[in-house]
Amino acid sequence: MRLHVLGSGTAIPHPRRGASGYALRADDGSVCLLECGPGSTRRWPGAAITFDTATLLAITHHHVDHCADLSAVLFGRLVTECAAKLTLVGPVGHADHLARLEAAHGAWVQDKHGGREVVELGDRDSITVGAFTLEARHVLHLADAVGYRVTADGQTLAFSGDSGPCDGLIALCRGADVALLECSYPAERETKRHLNARTAAEVAVAAGVERLVLTHFYPECDAVDIAAQVRAAGYEGALALANDGDEFDLGGRGW
Ligand SMILES: [Zn+2]
Ligand SMILES: [Zn+2]
């Protein structure tokens, strides 16, 4: 399974980082999208993602920087007459969110050609779609926010979505091959419902993470050495700071 970073930033415009977007590609070529932040679809071509392959789309919570391109995806599927069925996964309230998009945009965001299935996952719920199994854990952010463990090809990625440090997030990461954790801020900025460079490291240590990818950087992270702060907080495993366009082989070593 390969991880493509479509957007490693937030809602704040940044010259090198777009809003949240990730794609996992299984060995059979199928794609599971994690988040769909504004502009993240712009990076689909670079990762060889099309409407026909992007048939599983999971959102962790309904902050705009994580889901604003949902409408763009639905509209794009319509105008290209995409015949592939779309599975839309999200937290409790996802069906209502999609209904509100339809109330705003009308028939332009309906699936007239391929059809769709909407699945809401609460804490510890799971679903298997094709090569991918997703298990949700409640995390500390919005009331219904979840993170996902995504398993395919015998490998598991743990993805925090947005979350502060909490037991659910540690459980989510335990035993995963790679943990993809948000790291919104430098260590100096304390937050309850986001991670900073220190708390991200502490979660990774508590969960026994061996390979860690950090992402979701607010611009103030540019002014500090995030990797050094993570090391200073005691994390000793493999570490990468995600950039837009990065690609990681979850089965590979040496990073
Ligand atoms: Zn958020
Ligand atoms: Zn966010």
CSV table of C-alpha atoms and ligand atoms in Angstrom, one decimal:
chain,number,residue,atom,x,y,z
A,1,MET,CA,0.0,0.0,0.0
A,2,ARG,CA,1.3,3.5,-0.9
A,3,LEU,CA,0.5,6.8,0.7
A,4,HIS,CA,0.2,9.9,-1.4
A,5,VAL,CA,0.2,13.3,0.3
A,6,LEU,CA,-2.2,15.6,-1.5
A,7,GLY,CA,-2.3,18.3,1.1
A,8,SER,CA,-0.1,18.6,4.2
A,9,GLY,CA,-1.4,22.0,5.4
A,10,THR,CA,-4.6,23.6,6.8
A,11,ALA,CA,-7.2,26.2,5.7
A,12,ILE,CA,-4.6,28.9,5.9
A,13,PRO,CA,-3.1,29.6,2.4
A,14,HIS,CA,0.5,28.5,2.2
A,15,PRO,CA,2.9,28.6,-0.7
A,16,ARG,CA,3.8,24.9,-0.4
A,17,ARG,CA,1.0,23.3,1.6
A,18,GLY,CA,-2.6,22.7,0.6
A,19,ALA,CA,-5.5,21.7,2.9
A,20,SER,CA,-5.9,18.2,4.1
A,21,GLY,CA,-5.8,15.4,1.6
A,22,TYR,CA,-4.3,11.9,1.4
A,23,ALA,CA,-4.7,8.9,-0.8
A,24,LEU,CA,-3.9,5.3,-0.2
A,25,ARG,CA,-3.3,3.1,-3.2
A,26,ALA,CA,-3.6,-0.7,-2.8
A,27,ASP,CA,-1.6,-3.2,-4.8
A,28,ASP,CA,-4.7,-3.8,-7.0
A,29,GLY,CA,-4.7,-0.1,-8.0
A,30,SER,CA,-7.8,0.9,-6.1
A,31,VAL,CA,-7.7,4.2,-4.1
A,32,CYS,CA,-8.9,5.2,-0.7
A,33,LEU,CA,-9.0,8.9,-0.2
A,34,LEU,CA,-8.6,10.2,3.3
A,35,GLU,CA,-10.0,13.8,3.6
A,36,CYS,CA,-10.9,16.0,0.8
A,37,GLY,CA,-9.8,19.5,1.7
A,38,PRO,CA,-10.2,22.5,-0.6
A,39,GLY,CA,-7.8,22.2,-3.5
A,40,SER,CA,-6.7,18.6,-2.7
A,41,THR,CA,-8.4,17.3,-5.9
A,42,ARG,CA,-5.9,19.5,-7.7
A,43,ARG,CA,-3.2,17.0,-6.8
A,44,TRP,CA,-5.1,13.9,-8.1
A,45,PRO,CA,-3.4,13.9,-11.5
A,46,GLY,CA,0.0,13.9,-9.9
A,47,ALA,CA,-0.9,10.8,-8.0
A,48,ALA,CA,-2.7,9.2,-11.0
A,49,ILE,CA,-6.1,9.4,-9.3
A,50,THR,CA,-9.2,9.6,-11.3
A,51,PHE,CA,-13.0,9.6,-10.6
A,52,ASP,CA,-13.0,5.9,-11.7
A,53,THR,CA,-10.3,4.9,-9.2
A,54,ALA,CA,-11.3,7.3,-6.3
A,55,THR,CA,-14.3,5.2,-5.3
A,56,LEU,CA,-13.8,5.2,-1.5
A,57,LEU,CA,-13.6,8.6,0.2
A,58,ALA,CA,-13.4,8.8,4.0
A,59,ILE,CA,-13.7,12.1,6.0
A,60,THR,CA,-12.7,12.3,9.7
A,61,HIS,CA,-14.8,15.4,10.6
A,62,HIS,CA,-16.6,18.3,9.0
A,63,HIS,CA,-14.2,21.1,9.4
A,64,VAL,CA,-13.9,22.8,6.0
A,65,ASP,CA,-10.2,22.2,5.6
A,66,HIS,CA,-10.9,18.5,5.6
A,67,CYS,CA,-14.0,18.2,3.4
A,68,ALA,CA,-14.7,21.3,1.2
A,69,ASP,CA,-13.8,19.4,-2.0
A,70,LEU,CA,-16.6,16.9,-1.5
A,71,SER,CA,-18.8,19.0,-3.6
A,72,ALA,CA,-16.1,19.3,-6.3
A,73,VAL,CA,-15.8,15.5,-6.4
A,74,LEU,CA,-19.5,14.9,-6.6
A,75,PHE,CA,-19.9,17.6,-9.3
A,76,GLY,CA,-16.9,16.2,-11.3
A,77,ARG,CA,-18.3,12.7,-11.2
A,78,LEU,CA,-21.6,14.0,-12.6
A,79,VAL,CA,-20.1,16.0,-15.4
A,80,THR,CA,-17.8,13.2,-16.4
A,81,GLU,CA,-20.7,10.7,-16.1
A,82,CYS,CA,-18.5,8.5,-13.9
A,83,ALA,CA,-20.1,5.1,-13.7
A,84,ALA,CA,-18.1,3.8,-10.8
A,85,LYS,CA,-20.0,3.5,-7.5
A,86,LEU,CA,-18.7,5.8,-4.8
A,87,THR,CA,-18.6,4.9,-1.1
A,88,LEU,CA,-18.6,7.9,1.2
A,89,VAL,CA,-17.4,7.2,4.7
A,90,GLY,CA,-17.6,9.7,7.5
A,91,PRO,CA,-18.4,10.2,11.2
A,92,VAL,CA,-21.9,10.3,12.6
A,93,GLY,CA,-23.7,13.1,10.8
A,94,HIS,CA,-22.1,12.5,7.5
A,95,ALA,CA,-25.3,11.6,5.7
A,96,ASP,CA,-26.8,14.9,7.0
A,97,HIS,CA,-23.8,16.8,5.8
A,98,LEU,CA,-24.1,15.3,2.3
A,99,ALA,CA,-27.9,16.1,2.3
A,100,ARG,CA,-27.0,19.8,3.1
A,101,LEU,CA,-24.6,19.9,0.2
A,102,GLU,CA,-27.4,18.7,-2.0
A,103,ALA,CA,-29.7,21.3,-0.6
A,104,ALA,CA,-27.1,23.9,-1.5
A,105,HIS,CA,-26.0,22.6,-4.9
A,106,GLY,CA,-29.1,20.7,-6.0
A,107,ALA,CA,-28.9,17.9,-8.6
A,108,TRP,CA,-25.3,18.9,-9.5
A,109,VAL,CA,-24.0,16.9,-6.6
A,110,GLN,CA,-26.1,13.8,-7.1
A,111,ASP,CA,-24.7,10.5,-8.4
A,112,LYS,CA,-26.9,9.8,-11.4
A,113,HIS,CA,-24.4,7.5,-13.1
A,114,GLY,CA,-22.4,5.4,-10.7
A,115,GLY,CA,-24.5,5.7,-7.5
A,116,ARG,CA,-23.3,6.1,-4.0
A,117,GLU,CA,-23.3,4.5,-0.6
A,118,VAL,CA,-23.0,6.6,2.5
A,119,VAL,CA,-21.5,5.0,5.6
A,120,GLU,CA,-21.3,6.6,9.1
A,121,LEU,CA,-18.7,5.1,11.4
A,122,GLY,CA,-18.7,5.7,15.1
A,123,ASP,CA,-16.1,4.6,17.7
A,124,ARG,CA,-14.8,1.1,16.8
A,125,ASP,CA,-17.1,0.7,13.8
A,126,SER,CA,-15.5,-0.8,10.7
A,127,ILE,CA,-16.2,-1.4,7.1
A,128,THR,CA,-14.5,-3.3,4.3
A,129,VAL,CA,-14.7,-2.0,0.7
A,130,GLY,CA,-12.7,-3.9,-1.9
A,131,ALA,CA,-9.1,-4.1,-0.8
A,132,PHE,CA,-9.6,-1.7,2.1
A,133,THR,CA,-10.8,-2.2,5.7
A,134,LEU,CA,-11.4,1.0,7.7
A,135,GLU,CA,-11.8,1.0,11.5
A,136,ALA,CA,-12.8,4.2,13.2
A,137,ARG,CA,-11.8,5.4,16.7
A,138,HIS,CA,-13.3,8.5,18.3
A,139,VAL,CA,-10.6,11.2,18.8
A,140,LEU,CA,-10.5,14.4,20.7
A,141,HIS,CA,-11.5,17.2,18.3
A,142,LEU,CA,-15.1,17.8,17.3
A,143,ALA,CA,-17.8,15.8,19.1
A,144,ASP,CA,-18.1,13.1,16.5
A,145,ALA,CA,-14.6,13.3,15.0
A,146,VAL,CA,-12.9,10.0,14.3
A,147,GLY,CA,-9.5,8.8,13.2
A,148,TYR,CA,-9.1,5.7,10.9
A,149,ARG,CA,-7.0,2.6,10.8
A,150,VAL,CA,-6.9,1.6,7.2
A,151,THR,CA,-5.7,-1.9,6.3
A,152,ALA,CA,-4.9,-3.2,2.8
A,153,ASP,CA,-2.3,-5.6,1.4
A,154,GLY,CA,-1.5,-6.8,5.0
A,155,GLN,CA,-0.4,-3.3,6.1
A,156,THR,CA,-2.1,-0.8,8.3
A,157,LEU,CA,-2.0,3.0,8.4
A,158,ALA,CA,-3.3,4.8,11.4
A,159,PHE,CA,-4.6,8.3,10.6
A,160,SER,CA,-5.4,10.8,13.3
A,161,GLY,CA,-7.5,13.3,11.4
A,162,ASP,CA,-7.5,16.2,13.7
A,163,SER,CA,-7.1,15.3,17.4
A,164,GLY,CA,-5.6,16.3,20.7
A,165,PRO,CA,-3.8,13.7,22.7
A,166,CYS,CA,-6.2,11.0,24.0
A,167,ASP,CA,-6.5,7.3,24.7
A,168,GLY,CA,-8.5,6.7,21.6
A,169,LEU,CA,-5.7,8.2,19.4
A,170,ILE,CA,-3.1,6.0,21.2
A,171,ALA,CA,-5.2,2.9,20.7
A,172,LEU,CA,-5.7,3.9,17.0
A,173,CYS,CA,-1.9,4.0,16.5
A,174,ARG,CA,-0.9,0.9,18.4
A,175,GLY,CA,0.4,-1.9,16.2
A,176,ALA,CA,0.0,0.1,12.9
A,177,ASP,CA,2.8,-0.1,10.4
A,178,VAL,CA,2.8,3.7,9.9
A,179,ALA,CA,1.1,6.4,11.9
A,180,LEU,CA,0.1,9.6,10.0
A,181,LEU,CA,-0.5,12.2,12.7
A,182,GLU,CA,-1.5,15.8,12.6
A,183,CYS,CA,1.1,18.2,14.0
A,184,SER,CA,-0.6,21.5,13.9
A,185,TYR,CA,1.8,23.6,16.0
A,186,PRO,CA,5.3,23.9,17.4
A,187,ALA,CA,5.9,22.4,20.8
A,188,GLU,CA,5.6,25.8,22.5
A,189,ARG,CA,1.9,26.2,21.6
A,190,GLU,CA,-0.3,24.1,23.8
A,191,THR,CA,-3.7,22.9,22.5
A,192,LYS,CA,-6.2,20.4,23.7
A,193,ARG,CA,-7.8,19.5,20.4
A,194,HIS,CA,-4.8,19.4,18.2
A,195,LEU,CA,-1.3,17.9,18.5
A,196,ASN,CA,1.9,19.9,18.6
A,197,ALA,CA,5.4,18.6,18.0
A,198,ARG,CA,5.8,17.5,21.6
A,199,THR,CA,2.4,15.8,22.1
A,200,ALA,CA,2.6,14.1,18.7
A,201,ALA,CA,5.8,12.5,19.8
A,202,GLU,CA,4.3,11.6,23.2
A,203,VAL,CA,1.4,9.9,21.4
A,204,ALA,CA,3.7,8.0,19.1
A,205,VAL,CA,5.9,6.8,22.0
A,206,ALA,CA,2.9,5.7,24.1
A,207,ALA,CA,1.5,3.8,21.1
A,208,GLY,CA,4.9,2.1,20.3
A,209,VAL,CA,4.9,3.7,16.8
A,210,GLU,CA,7.9,2.7,14.7
A,211,ARG,CA,7.3,4.8,11.7
A,212,LEU,CA,5.7,8.3,12.0
A,213,VAL,CA,4.6,10.7,9.3
A,214,LEU,CA,3.6,14.2,10.6
A,215,THR,CA,1.3,16.5,8.7
A,216,HIS,CA,-1.4,19.2,9.0
A,217,PHE,CA,1.2,21.9,9.7
A,218,TYR,CA,0.0,25.5,10.5
A,219,PRO,CA,2.3,28.1,9.0
A,220,GLU,CA,3.9,28.8,12.3
A,221,CYS,CA,5.6,25.4,12.1
A,222,ASP,CA,7.8,26.9,9.4
A,223,ALA,CA,9.7,29.0,11.9
A,224,VAL,CA,10.9,26.0,14.1
A,225,ASP,CA,12.7,22.7,13.7
A,226,ILE,CA,9.7,20.4,14.1
A,227,ALA,CA,11.8,17.2,13.8
A,228,ALA,CA,14.2,18.4,16.5
A,229,GLN,CA,11.2,19.1,18.8
A,230,VAL,CA,9.8,15.6,18.1
A,231,ARG,CA,13.2,14.0,19.0
A,232,ALA,CA,13.6,16.2,22.1
A,233,ALA,CA,10.2,14.8,23.2
A,234,GLY,CA,11.6,11.3,23.1
A,235,TYR,CA,10.4,9.7,19.9
A,236,GLU,CA,13.2,7.6,18.4
A,237,GLY,CA,11.6,5.8,15.5
A,238,ALA,CA,11.5,6.6,11.8
A,239,LEU,CA,10.2,10.1,11.2
A,240,ALA,CA,9.1,12.0,8.1
A,241,LEU,CA,7.5,15.5,7.9
A,242,ALA,CA,5.0,15.3,5.0
A,243,ASN,CA,5.1,17.7,2.1
A,244,ASP,CA,2.5,18.0,-0.7
A,245,GLY,CA,3.3,15.5,-3.4
A,246,ASP,CA,5.2,13.1,-1.2
A,247,GLU,CA,4.7,9.4,-1.6
A,248,PHE,CA,5.4,6.7,1.0
A,249,ASP,CA,5.6,2.9,0.5
A,250,LEU,CA,4.1,1.5,3.6
A,251,GLY,CA,5.8,-1.8,3.1
A,252,GLY,CA,9.2,-0.2,2.4
A,253,ARG,CA,12.0,0.6,4.8
A,254,GLY,CA,14.7,3.2,4.9
A,255,TRP,CA,12.7,6.3,5.7
B,1,ZN,ZN,-10.5,20.2,12.5
B,2,ZN,ZN,-7.8,20.6,10.3
